[in-house]
Amino acid sequence: MVKLQKPRFVYMGGTLKAWDDANLHIGSEAVLRGLNVFEGVRGYWQPDGSFALIKLRSHYERLRRSARLLYLPFEESYDQYKAALQLLCRELLQPGRDMWFRTTLYAIQGHWGEDTVSDLVVTGYQAEMGLPRAFDLGVSTWRRSEDVALPARIKTGTNYQVGRLARIEGRARGCQDMVLLNRFGRASEATAACLLVVRDGTVLTPPASEGALESITAAIIEVLARGAGIPFERRPIDRTELLIADEIGLCGTMDELRIAKTIDGIPLPSQAPILGQLQNRYLETVRGVTPHPYVDVTPLCPGMN
Ligand code: PMP
């Protein structure tokens, strides 16, 4: 299990603060009701020696959509958002280590949706640089909530309570991540990543209307798959299709593209030729080895190495 890192600084209240001073009040809706929206953004060292964030504008826009759905004011422009990341990145970046950032809007004032004030907080962490490790995947008994309850489309911390329960259930079964089914008993996504299922040479992923986040990584994988002549389809996926899949993987900003070894204790074929190929392409793209026009990279800090 990855331990929570405690970086020296965070960005909060428009400035840098020491980690230990970055507190929220117990009376805030952020604490009372878990009212926040967030984005995980990943940065990679590029071949020209710069450090760059991947699809930053798409993350900013999704944060804006999440904020809108929860009636959270979000005043920062894209340039201010980027500047906040830059300020923190300059403090925390280390040569030869990639990073990921969590950019969160917390409701720090307001009551039941009146007079809401939010604050943009950015935290940054060192990321592993190796090939994403293969893992054991299970199917949880916990369900993804509905669009009319707690919509999966909103990237809010509250949505992750079910994911947390699923991970606790998964650990007891020896699984490192779990698929959440939707109310129809079909696959929606995993706890913090989207599902990729290969059947008969086609890569499948459930559409957002099945209870999946509108994933930025899945959109990248779709573009890369099409570019490589691999069919990619967004369609509902039955639970039984997981059990007879040729390959299963997860994709997301943090997970990159990670390949499952087993599903609910059943071994998957030891070779994953299609997801393996897409994994390589994805990593080469975000690391700037094979840039792709769809995958915009935003340099944050000039070369240090
Ligand atoms: N679903 C959930 C629940 C997630 O937390 C994530 C990670 N952000 C994803 C899917 C993948 O989304 P993205 O590719 O945009 O990171």
Coordinates of C-alpha atoms in Angstrom, one line a residue, residues 41-55 93 97-101 127-130 132 217 220 252-257 282-288 295 297-301:
V41 CA -3.1 15.9 -12.4
R42 CA 0.1 14.2 -13.4
G43 CA 3.4 15.6 -14.5
Y44 CA 6.3 13.9 -16.3
W45 CA 9.8 14.9 -17.1
Q46 CA 10.1 15.4 -20.8
P47 CA 13.0 14.6 -23.1
D48 CA 13.9 18.3 -23.5
G49 CA 14.5 18.4 -19.7
S50 CA 11.3 20.3 -18.8
F51 CA 8.7 19.1 -16.4
A52 CA 5.2 19.2 -17.9
L53 CA 1.6 18.4 -16.9
I54 CA -0.6 16.3 -19.1
K55 CA -3.9 17.7 -20.5
L93 CA 10.0 19.1 -7.8
R97 CA 11.1 12.1 -10.0
D98 CA 7.7 12.5 -11.6
M99 CA 4.9 14.1 -9.6
W100 CA 1.2 14.2 -9.3
F101 CA -0.9 17.0 -7.9
A127 CA 5.1 9.6 -8.3
E128 CA 6.5 6.2 -9.1
M129 CA 8.2 6.2 -12.5
G130 CA 8.3 2.5 -13.4
P132 CA 2.5 0.2 -13.7
T217 CA -7.1 9.0 -19.8
I220 CA -6.4 9.4 -24.7
G252 CA -6.6 6.8 -15.2
T253 CA -4.3 9.7 -14.5
M254 CA -2.8 7.9 -11.5
D255 CA -3.1 4.3 -12.7
E256 CA -1.9 5.2 -16.2
L257 CA -2.7 1.9 -17.9
Y282 CA 0.5 5.8 -23.4
L283 CA 3.7 6.0 -21.4
E284 CA 5.7 7.0 -24.5
T285 CA 3.2 9.7 -25.2
V286 CA 2.9 11.3 -21.7
R287 CA 6.7 11.0 -21.3
G288 CA 7.1 12.9 -24.6
V295 CA -2.2 14.9 -25.7
V297 CA 1.7 18.9 -22.4
T298 CA 2.0 22.1 -20.3
P299 CA 5.6 22.8 -19.2
L300 CA 5.6 24.0 -15.6
C301 CA 9.2 24.1 -14.7

